[in-house]
Amino acid sequence: MPVSFLPALRAEQVTELTPEFLQKRGIKLLMLDFDNTIVPYTTNEPTLQMAAWLKEMLASPVKLCVVSNSKRDRVKVFCKTYGIDCITHAKKPFSKGIKACLARYDLPADRCALVGDQIYTDVLGANCAGVQSILVKAIDNHNFWLKARHVLELPWIYIARKRRITCEKS
């Protein structure tokens, strides 16, 4: 797959993605980054809106799997609590974790999407694996390094500005 830093789609937050929208795009599996996509780095508790979204998604035909670079147990504990499958130590932007997820669900890459807050890991990893990439705004860039990374991503975000989506709930 070609190297690309441009997301296929952009959304403000992951909760904008509805099962209906994903199904219309042919998505059968939504891979989720964990830190700053589902919850901030500083907590394991999702917002009420995020918890409701997870419940709605788990009741839909679209499968969910967290694909995280994290090596911490907090990802596994969260996923067990909310009944979500997970792959940790994913090594994004390399395709190890993404390919493991595709194999686990026995789905072709073009029927899957990966949503995350980082261009240089989530978007690049998804694009290189042939998975649809969806960029969301980071929940909380709470330290200097996260803010600096975001500044380095701004040119790609600007180029991809027209890829913004709106998902209407039925």
mmCIF file with all atom_site columns, C-alpha atoms in Angstrom:
data_model
loop_
_atom_site.group_PDB
_atom_site.id
_atom_site.type_symbol
_atom_site.label_atom_id
_atom_site.label_alt_id
_atom_site.label_comp_id
_atom_site.label_asym_id
_atom_site.label_entity_id
_atom_site.label_seq_id
_atom_site.pdbx_PDB_ins_code
_atom_site.Cartn_x
_atom_site.Cartn_y
_atom_site.Cartn_z
_atom_site.occupancy
_atom_site.B_iso_or_equiv
_atom_site.pdbx_formal_charge
_atom_site.auth_seq_id
_atom_site.auth_comp_id
_atom_site.auth_asym_id
_atom_site.auth_atom_id
_atom_site.pdbx_PDB_model_num
ATOM 1   C CA . MET A 1 1   ? 0.000   0.000   0.000  1.00 0.00 ? 1   MET A CA 1
ATOM 2   C CA . PRO A 1 2   ? 1.180   3.553   -0.660 1.00 0.00 ? 2   PRO A CA 1
ATOM 3   C CA . VAL A 1 3   ? 2.347   5.731   2.212  1.00 0.00 ? 3   VAL A CA 1
ATOM 4   C CA . SER A 1 4   ? -0.189  8.470   2.942  1.00 0.00 ? 4   SER A CA 1
ATOM 5   C CA . PHE A 1 5   ? -0.656  10.800  5.884  1.00 0.00 ? 5   PHE A CA 1
ATOM 6   C CA . LEU A 1 6   ? -4.104  11.892  4.712  1.00 0.00 ? 6   LEU A CA 1
ATOM 7   C CA . PRO A 1 7   ? -7.110  10.396  6.477  1.00 0.00 ? 7   PRO A CA 1
ATOM 8   C CA . ALA A 1 8   ? -9.932  9.041   4.324  1.00 0.00 ? 8   ALA A CA 1
ATOM 9   C CA . LEU A 1 9   ? -12.380 10.778  6.692  1.00 0.00 ? 9   LEU A CA 1
ATOM 10  C CA . ARG A 1 10  ? -12.332 13.239  9.576  1.00 0.00 ? 10  ARG A CA 1
ATOM 11  C CA . ALA A 1 11  ? -14.687 13.656  12.508 1.00 0.00 ? 11  ALA A CA 1
ATOM 12  C CA . GLU A 1 12  ? -14.560 15.798  15.623 1.00 0.00 ? 12  GLU A CA 1
ATOM 13  C CA . GLN A 1 13  ? -15.010 12.790  17.881 1.00 0.00 ? 13  GLN A CA 1
ATOM 14  C CA . VAL A 1 14  ? -15.537 9.065   17.562 1.00 0.00 ? 14  VAL A CA 1
ATOM 15  C CA . THR A 1 15  ? -19.104 9.327   18.861 1.00 0.00 ? 15  THR A CA 1
ATOM 16  C CA . GLU A 1 16  ? -20.097 11.011  15.576 1.00 0.00 ? 16  GLU A CA 1
ATOM 17  C CA . LEU A 1 17  ? -19.657 7.679   13.794 1.00 0.00 ? 17  LEU A CA 1
ATOM 18  C CA . THR A 1 18  ? -23.004 5.922   13.669 1.00 0.00 ? 18  THR A CA 1
ATOM 19  C CA . PRO A 1 19  ? -23.575 2.265   12.798 1.00 0.00 ? 19  PRO A CA 1
ATOM 20  C CA . GLU A 1 20  ? -25.706 3.400   9.851  1.00 0.00 ? 20  GLU A CA 1
ATOM 21  C CA . PHE A 1 21  ? -22.969 5.646   8.476  1.00 0.00 ? 21  PHE A CA 1
ATOM 22  C CA . LEU A 1 22  ? -20.342 2.929   8.798  1.00 0.00 ? 22  LEU A CA 1
ATOM 23  C CA . GLN A 1 23  ? -22.584 0.306   7.199  1.00 0.00 ? 23  GLN A CA 1
ATOM 24  C CA . LYS A 1 24  ? -23.307 2.626   4.245  1.00 0.00 ? 24  LYS A CA 1
ATOM 25  C CA . ARG A 1 25  ? -19.535 2.793   3.710  1.00 0.00 ? 25  ARG A CA 1
ATOM 26  C CA . GLY A 1 26  ? -19.329 -1.018  3.815  1.00 0.00 ? 26  GLY A CA 1
ATOM 27  C CA . ILE A 1 27  ? -17.540 -1.071  7.186  1.00 0.00 ? 27  ILE A CA 1
ATOM 28  C CA . LYS A 1 28  ? -18.024 -4.333  9.090  1.00 0.00 ? 28  LYS A CA 1
ATOM 29  C CA . LEU A 1 29  ? -15.259 -3.773  11.646 1.00 0.00 ? 29  LEU A CA 1
ATOM 30  C CA . LEU A 1 30  ? -14.249 -0.534  13.336 1.00 0.00 ? 30  LEU A CA 1
ATOM 31  C CA . MET A 1 31  ? -10.819 -0.606  14.930 1.00 0.00 ? 31  MET A CA 1
ATOM 32  C CA . LEU A 1 32  ? -10.400 1.981   17.662 1.00 0.00 ? 32  LEU A CA 1
ATOM 33  C CA . ASP A 1 33  ? -7.302  3.621   19.028 1.00 0.00 ? 33  ASP A CA 1
ATOM 34  C CA . PHE A 1 34  ? -7.598  3.869   22.812 1.00 0.00 ? 34  PHE A CA 1
ATOM 35  C CA . ASP A 1 35  ? -5.719  6.789   24.373 1.00 0.00 ? 35  ASP A CA 1
ATOM 36  C CA . ASN A 1 36  ? -7.123  10.194  23.418 1.00 0.00 ? 36  ASN A CA 1
ATOM 37  C CA . THR A 1 37  ? -9.674  8.561   21.104 1.00 0.00 ? 37  THR A CA 1
ATOM 38  C CA . ILE A 1 38  ? -11.936 6.724   23.592 1.00 0.00 ? 38  ILE A CA 1
ATOM 39  C CA . VAL A 1 39  ? -10.594 8.167   26.861 1.00 0.00 ? 39  VAL A CA 1
ATOM 40  C CA . PRO A 1 40  ? -7.843  10.663  27.730 1.00 0.00 ? 40  PRO A CA 1
ATOM 41  C CA . TYR A 1 41  ? -4.444  9.331   28.819 1.00 0.00 ? 41  TYR A CA 1
ATOM 42  C CA . THR A 1 42  ? -5.270  10.553  32.332 1.00 0.00 ? 42  THR A CA 1
ATOM 43  C CA . THR A 1 43  ? -8.334  8.384   33.052 1.00 0.00 ? 43  THR A CA 1
ATOM 44  C CA . ASN A 1 44  ? -9.923  5.026   32.338 1.00 0.00 ? 44  ASN A CA 1
ATOM 45  C CA . GLU A 1 45  ? -13.466 6.346   32.643 1.00 0.00 ? 45  GLU A CA 1
ATOM 46  C CA . PRO A 1 46  ? -15.339 7.233   29.465 1.00 0.00 ? 46  PRO A CA 1
ATOM 47  C CA . THR A 1 47  ? -17.746 10.136  29.347 1.00 0.00 ? 47  THR A CA 1
ATOM 48  C CA . LEU A 1 48  ? -21.451 9.309   29.504 1.00 0.00 ? 48  LEU A CA 1
ATOM 49  C CA . GLN A 1 49  ? -21.660 10.092  25.784 1.00 0.00 ? 49  GLN A CA 1
ATOM 50  C CA . MET A 1 50  ? -18.799 7.673   25.020 1.00 0.00 ? 50  MET A CA 1
ATOM 51  C CA . ALA A 1 51  ? -20.290 4.925   27.206 1.00 0.00 ? 51  ALA A CA 1
ATOM 52  C CA . ALA A 1 52  ? -23.639 5.319   25.419 1.00 0.00 ? 52  ALA A CA 1
ATOM 53  C CA . TRP A 1 53  ? -21.907 5.239   22.023 1.00 0.00 ? 53  TRP A CA 1
ATOM 54  C CA . LEU A 1 54  ? -20.039 2.054   22.929 1.00 0.00 ? 54  LEU A CA 1
ATOM 55  C CA . LYS A 1 55  ? -23.310 0.439   24.018 1.00 0.00 ? 55  LYS A CA 1
ATOM 56  C CA . GLU A 1 56  ? -25.008 1.481   20.753 1.00 0.00 ? 56  GLU A CA 1
ATOM 57  C CA . MET A 1 57  ? -22.107 0.219   18.643 1.00 0.00 ? 57  MET A CA 1
ATOM 58  C CA . LEU A 1 58  ? -21.914 -3.107  20.484 1.00 0.00 ? 58  LEU A CA 1
ATOM 59  C CA . ALA A 1 59  ? -25.628 -3.652  19.749 1.00 0.00 ? 59  ALA A CA 1
ATOM 60  C CA . SER A 1 60  ? -25.073 -2.990  16.030 1.00 0.00 ? 60  SER A CA 1
ATOM 61  C CA . PRO A 1 61  ? -23.799 -5.323  13.303 1.00 0.00 ? 61  PRO A CA 1
ATOM 62  C CA . VAL A 1 62  ? -20.527 -3.338  13.151 1.00 0.00 ? 62  VAL A CA 1
ATOM 63  C CA . LYS A 1 63  ? -17.855 -5.119  15.201 1.00 0.00 ? 63  LYS A CA 1
ATOM 64  C CA . LEU A 1 64  ? -15.483 -3.158  17.454 1.00 0.00 ? 64  LEU A CA 1
ATOM 65  C CA . CYS A 1 65  ? -11.891 -3.913  18.368 1.00 0.00 ? 65  CYS A CA 1
ATOM 66  C CA . VAL A 1 66  ? -9.466  -1.645  20.197 1.00 0.00 ? 66  VAL A CA 1
ATOM 67  C CA . VAL A 1 67  ? -6.081  -1.684  18.454 1.00 0.00 ? 67  VAL A CA 1
ATOM 68  C CA . SER A 1 68  ? -3.666  0.139   20.739 1.00 0.00 ? 68  SER A CA 1
ATOM 69  C CA . ASN A 1 69  ? 0.076   0.631   20.925 1.00 0.00 ? 69  ASN A CA 1
ATOM 70  C CA . SER A 1 70  ? -0.236  0.696   24.710 1.00 0.00 ? 70  SER A CA 1
ATOM 71  C CA . LYS A 1 71  ? 1.526   -1.931  26.759 1.00 0.00 ? 71  LYS A CA 1
ATOM 72  C CA . ARG A 1 72  ? -0.398  -1.027  29.918 1.00 0.00 ? 72  ARG A CA 1
ATOM 73  C CA . ASP A 1 73  ? -3.037  -3.276  31.434 1.00 0.00 ? 73  ASP A CA 1
ATOM 74  C CA . ARG A 1 74  ? -5.522  -0.380  31.569 1.00 0.00 ? 74  ARG A CA 1
ATOM 75  C CA . VAL A 1 75  ? -6.510  -1.029  27.941 1.00 0.00 ? 75  VAL A CA 1
ATOM 76  C CA . LYS A 1 76  ? -7.289  -4.701  28.606 1.00 0.00 ? 76  LYS A CA 1
ATOM 77  C CA . VAL A 1 77  ? -9.174  -3.872  31.807 1.00 0.00 ? 77  VAL A CA 1
ATOM 78  C CA . PHE A 1 78  ? -11.262 -1.216  30.034 1.00 0.00 ? 78  PHE A CA 1
ATOM 79  C CA . CYS A 1 79  ? -12.058 -3.516  27.130 1.00 0.00 ? 79  CYS A CA 1
ATOM 80  C CA . LYS A 1 80  ? -13.040 -6.370  29.429 1.00 0.00 ? 80  LYS A CA 1
ATOM 81  C CA . THR A 1 81  ? -15.293 -4.015  31.424 1.00 0.00 ? 81  THR A CA 1
ATOM 82  C CA . TYR A 1 82  ? -17.067 -2.792  28.288 1.00 0.00 ? 82  TYR A CA 1
ATOM 83  C CA . GLY A 1 83  ? -17.102 -6.102  26.391 1.00 0.00 ? 83  GLY A CA 1
ATOM 84  C CA . ILE A 1 84  ? -14.814 -4.964  23.582 1.00 0.00 ? 84  ILE A CA 1
ATOM 85  C CA . ASP A 1 85  ? -12.161 -7.099  21.937 1.00 0.00 ? 85  ASP A CA 1
ATOM 86  C CA . CYS A 1 86  ? -8.644  -5.652  21.976 1.00 0.00 ? 86  CYS A CA 1
ATOM 87  C CA . ILE A 1 87  ? -5.163  -5.979  20.575 1.00 0.00 ? 87  ILE A CA 1
ATOM 88  C CA . THR A 1 88  ? -2.375  -4.251  22.474 1.00 0.00 ? 88  THR A CA 1
ATOM 89  C CA . HIS A 1 89  ? 1.286   -3.731  21.521 1.00 0.00 ? 89  HIS A CA 1
ATOM 90  C CA . ALA A 1 90  ? -0.023  -3.013  18.003 1.00 0.00 ? 90  ALA A CA 1
ATOM 91  C CA . LYS A 1 91  ? 3.112   -1.137  16.901 1.00 0.00 ? 91  LYS A CA 1
ATOM 92  C CA . LYS A 1 92  ? 1.216   1.333   14.703 1.00 0.00 ? 92  LYS A CA 1
ATOM 93  C CA . PRO A 1 93  ? 2.090   2.686   12.140 1.00 0.00 ? 93  PRO A CA 1
ATOM 94  C CA . PHE A 1 94  ? 3.483   -0.750  11.334 1.00 0.00 ? 94  PHE A CA 1
ATOM 95  C CA . SER A 1 95  ? 0.791   -3.192  10.366 1.00 0.00 ? 95  SER A CA 1
ATOM 96  C CA . LYS A 1 96  ? 1.360   -5.896  13.019 1.00 0.00 ? 96  LYS A CA 1
ATOM 97  C CA . GLY A 1 97  ? -1.678  -5.105  15.186 1.00 0.00 ? 97  GLY A CA 1
ATOM 98  C CA . ILE A 1 98  ? -3.930  -4.104  12.294 1.00 0.00 ? 98  ILE A CA 1
ATOM 99  C CA . LYS A 1 99  ? -3.159  -7.323  10.388 1.00 0.00 ? 99  LYS A CA 1
ATOM 100 C CA . ALA A 1 100 ? -3.723  -9.357  13.567 1.00 0.00 ? 100 ALA A CA 1
ATOM 101 C CA . CYS A 1 101 ? -7.137  -7.731  13.910 1.00 0.00 ? 101 CYS A CA 1
ATOM 102 C CA . LEU A 1 102 ? -8.032  -8.411  10.264 1.00 0.00 ? 102 LEU A CA 1
ATOM 103 C CA . ALA A 1 103 ? -7.014  -12.048 10.703 1.00 0.00 ? 103 ALA A CA 1
ATOM 104 C CA . ARG A 1 104 ? -8.949  -12.388 13.968 1.00 0.00 ? 104 ARG A CA 1
ATOM 105 C CA . TYR A 1 105 ? -12.143 -11.225 12.272 1.00 0.00 ? 105 TYR A CA 1
ATOM 106 C CA . ASP A 1 106 ? -11.320 -12.802 8.893  1.00 0.00 ? 106 ASP A CA 1
ATOM 107 C CA . LEU A 1 107 ? -12.265 -9.634  7.021  1.00 0.00 ? 107 LEU A CA 1
ATOM 108 C CA . PRO A 1 108 ? -10.697 -7.927  4.025  1.00 0.00 ? 108 PRO A CA 1
ATOM 109 C CA . ALA A 1 109 ? -9.038  -4.580  4.754  1.00 0.00 ? 109 ALA A CA 1
ATOM 110 C CA . ASP A 1 110 ? -11.484 -2.633  2.571  1.00 0.00 ? 110 ASP A CA 1
ATOM 111 C CA . ARG A 1 111 ? -14.370 -3.660  4.861  1.00 0.00 ? 111 ARG A CA 1
ATOM 112 C CA . CYS A 1 112 ? -12.634 -2.208  7.906  1.00 0.00 ? 112 CYS A CA 1
ATOM 113 C CA . ALA A 1 113 ? -11.767 1.215   9.278  1.00 0.00 ? 113 ALA A CA 1
ATOM 114 C CA . LEU A 1 114 ? -9.435  2.445   11.976 1.00 0.00 ? 114 LEU A CA 1
ATOM 115 C CA . VAL A 1 115 ? -10.288 5.580   13.937 1.00 0.00 ? 115 VAL A CA 1
ATOM 116 C CA . GLY A 1 116 ? -7.684  7.422   15.946 1.00 0.00 ? 116 GLY A CA 1
ATOM 117 C CA . ASP A 1 117 ? -6.325  10.802  16.946 1.00 0.00 ? 117 ASP A CA 1
ATOM 118 C CA . GLN A 1 118 ? -2.806  10.608  15.496 1.00 0.00 ? 118 GLN A CA 1
ATOM 119 C CA . ILE A 1 119 ? -1.764  10.987  11.880 1.00 0.00 ? 119 ILE A CA 1
ATOM 120 C CA . TYR A 1 120 ? 1.711   9.479   12.254 1.00 0.00 ? 120 TYR A CA 1
ATOM 121 C CA . THR A 1 121 ? 0.472   6.284   13.906 1.00 0.00 ? 121 THR A CA 1
ATOM 122 C CA . ASP A 1 122 ? -3.262  5.699   13.369 1.00 0.00 ? 122 ASP A CA 1
ATOM 123 C CA . VAL A 1 123 ? -3.826  7.258   9.942  1.00 0.00 ? 123 VAL A CA 1
ATOM 124 C CA . LEU A 1 124 ? -0.510  6.154   8.470  1.00 0.00 ? 124 LEU A CA 1
ATOM 125 C CA . GLY A 1 125 ? -0.929  2.626   9.864  1.00 0.00 ? 125 GLY A CA 1
ATOM 126 C CA . ALA A 1 126 ? -4.469  2.298   8.526  1.00 0.00 ? 126 ALA A CA 1
ATOM 127 C CA . ASN A 1 127 ? -3.545  3.652   5.110  1.00 0.00 ? 127 ASN A CA 1
ATOM 128 C CA . CYS A 1 128 ? -0.520  1.364   4.767  1.00 0.00 ? 128 CYS A CA 1
ATOM 129 C CA . ALA A 1 129 ? -2.662  -1.654  5.725  1.00 0.00 ? 129 ALA A CA 1
ATOM 130 C CA . GLY A 1 130 ? -5.381  -0.750  3.213  1.00 0.00 ? 130 GLY A CA 1
ATOM 131 C CA . VAL A 1 131 ? -7.889  0.017   5.965  1.00 0.00 ? 131 VAL A CA 1
ATOM 132 C CA . GLN A 1 132 ? -10.068 3.139   5.781  1.00 0.00 ? 132 GLN A CA 1
ATOM 133 C CA . SER A 1 133 ? -8.562  5.777   8.084  1.00 0.00 ? 133 SER A CA 1
ATOM 134 C CA . ILE A 1 134 ? -10.686 8.101   10.189 1.00 0.00 ? 134 ILE A CA 1
ATOM 135 C CA . LEU A 1 135 ? -9.005  10.941  12.069 1.00 0.00 ? 135 LEU A CA 1
ATOM 136 C CA . VAL A 1 136 ? -10.669 12.398  15.152 1.00 0.00 ? 136 VAL A CA 1
ATOM 137 C CA . LYS A 1 137 ? -9.623  15.314  17.298 1.00 0.00 ? 137 LYS A CA 1
ATOM 138 C CA . ALA A 1 138 ? -7.581  14.268  20.335 1.00 0.00 ? 138 ALA A CA 1
ATOM 139 C CA . ILE A 1 139 ? -9.645  14.323  23.524 1.00 0.00 ? 139 ILE A CA 1
ATOM 140 C CA . ASP A 1 140 ? -6.973  16.096  25.579 1.00 0.00 ? 140 ASP A CA 1
ATOM 141 C CA . ASN A 1 141 ? -3.490  17.203  24.520 1.00 0.00 ? 141 ASN A CA 1
ATOM 142 C CA . HIS A 1 142 ? -2.522  17.682  28.162 1.00 0.00 ? 142 HIS A CA 1
ATOM 143 C CA . ASN A 1 143 ? 1.243   17.937  27.889 1.00 0.00 ? 143 ASN A CA 1
ATOM 144 C CA . PHE A 1 144 ? 3.917   19.609  25.803 1.00 0.00 ? 144 PHE A CA 1
ATOM 145 C CA . TRP A 1 145 ? 4.719   16.530  23.687 1.00 0.00 ? 145 TRP A CA 1
ATOM 146 C CA . LEU A 1 146 ? 1.102   15.913  22.691 1.00 0.00 ? 146 LEU A CA 1
ATOM 147 C CA . LYS A 1 147 ? 0.711   19.584  21.773 1.00 0.00 ? 147 LYS A CA 1
ATOM 148 C CA . ALA A 1 148 ? 3.960   19.522  19.771 1.00 0.00 ? 148 ALA A CA 1
ATOM 149 C CA . ARG A 1 149 ? 2.876   16.393  17.905 1.00 0.00 ? 149 ARG A CA 1
ATOM 150 C CA . HIS A 1 150 ? -0.406  18.082  17.049 1.00 0.00 ? 150 HIS A CA 1
ATOM 151 C CA . VAL A 1 151 ? 1.440   21.096  15.604 1.00 0.00 ? 151 VAL A CA 1
ATOM 152 C CA . LEU A 1 152 ? 3.436   18.739  13.351 1.00 0.00 ? 152 LEU A CA 1
ATOM 153 C CA . GLU A 1 153 ? 0.162   17.188  12.145 1.00 0.00 ? 153 GLU A CA 1
ATOM 154 C CA . LEU A 1 154 ? -1.502  20.515  11.268 1.00 0.00 ? 154 LEU A CA 1
ATOM 155 C CA . PRO A 1 155 ? -0.410  20.595  7.593  1.00 0.00 ? 155 PRO A CA 1
ATOM 156 C CA . TRP A 1 156 ? -1.999  17.177  6.980  1.00 0.00 ? 156 TRP A CA 1
ATOM 157 C CA . ILE A 1 157 ? -5.128  18.160  8.882  1.00 0.00 ? 157 ILE A CA 1
ATOM 158 C CA . TYR A 1 158 ? -5.384  21.315  6.778  1.00 0.00 ? 158 TYR A CA 1
ATOM 159 C CA . ILE A 1 159 ? -5.017  19.383  3.509  1.00 0.00 ? 159 ILE A CA 1
ATOM 160 C CA . ALA A 1 160 ? -7.680  16.904  4.671  1.00 0.00 ? 160 ALA A CA 1
ATOM 161 C CA . ARG A 1 161 ? -10.124 19.585  5.874  1.00 0.00 ? 161 ARG A CA 1
ATOM 162 C CA . LYS A 1 162 ? -12.656 18.797  3.142  1.00 0.00 ? 162 LYS A CA 1
ATOM 163 C CA . ARG A 1 163 ? -12.831 15.159  4.260  1.00 0.00 ? 163 ARG A CA 1
ATOM 164 C CA . ARG A 1 164 ? -14.937 16.195  7.246  1.00 0.00 ? 164 ARG A CA 1
ATOM 165 C CA . ILE A 1 165 ? -17.988 14.014  7.768  1.00 0.00 ? 165 ILE A CA 1
ATOM 166 C CA . THR A 1 166 ? -21.302 14.513  9.416  1.00 0.00 ? 166 THR A CA 1
ATOM 167 C CA . CYS A 1 167 ? -23.263 11.500  10.548 1.00 0.00 ? 167 CYS A CA 1
ATOM 168 C CA . GLU A 1 168 ? -26.954 11.892  11.138 1.00 0.00 ? 168 GLU A CA 1
ATOM 169 C CA . LYS A 1 169 ? -28.609 9.473   13.530 1.00 0.00 ? 169 LYS A CA 1
ATOM 170 C CA . SER A 1 170 ? -31.753 7.849   12.154 1.00 0.00 ? 170 SER A CA 1
#
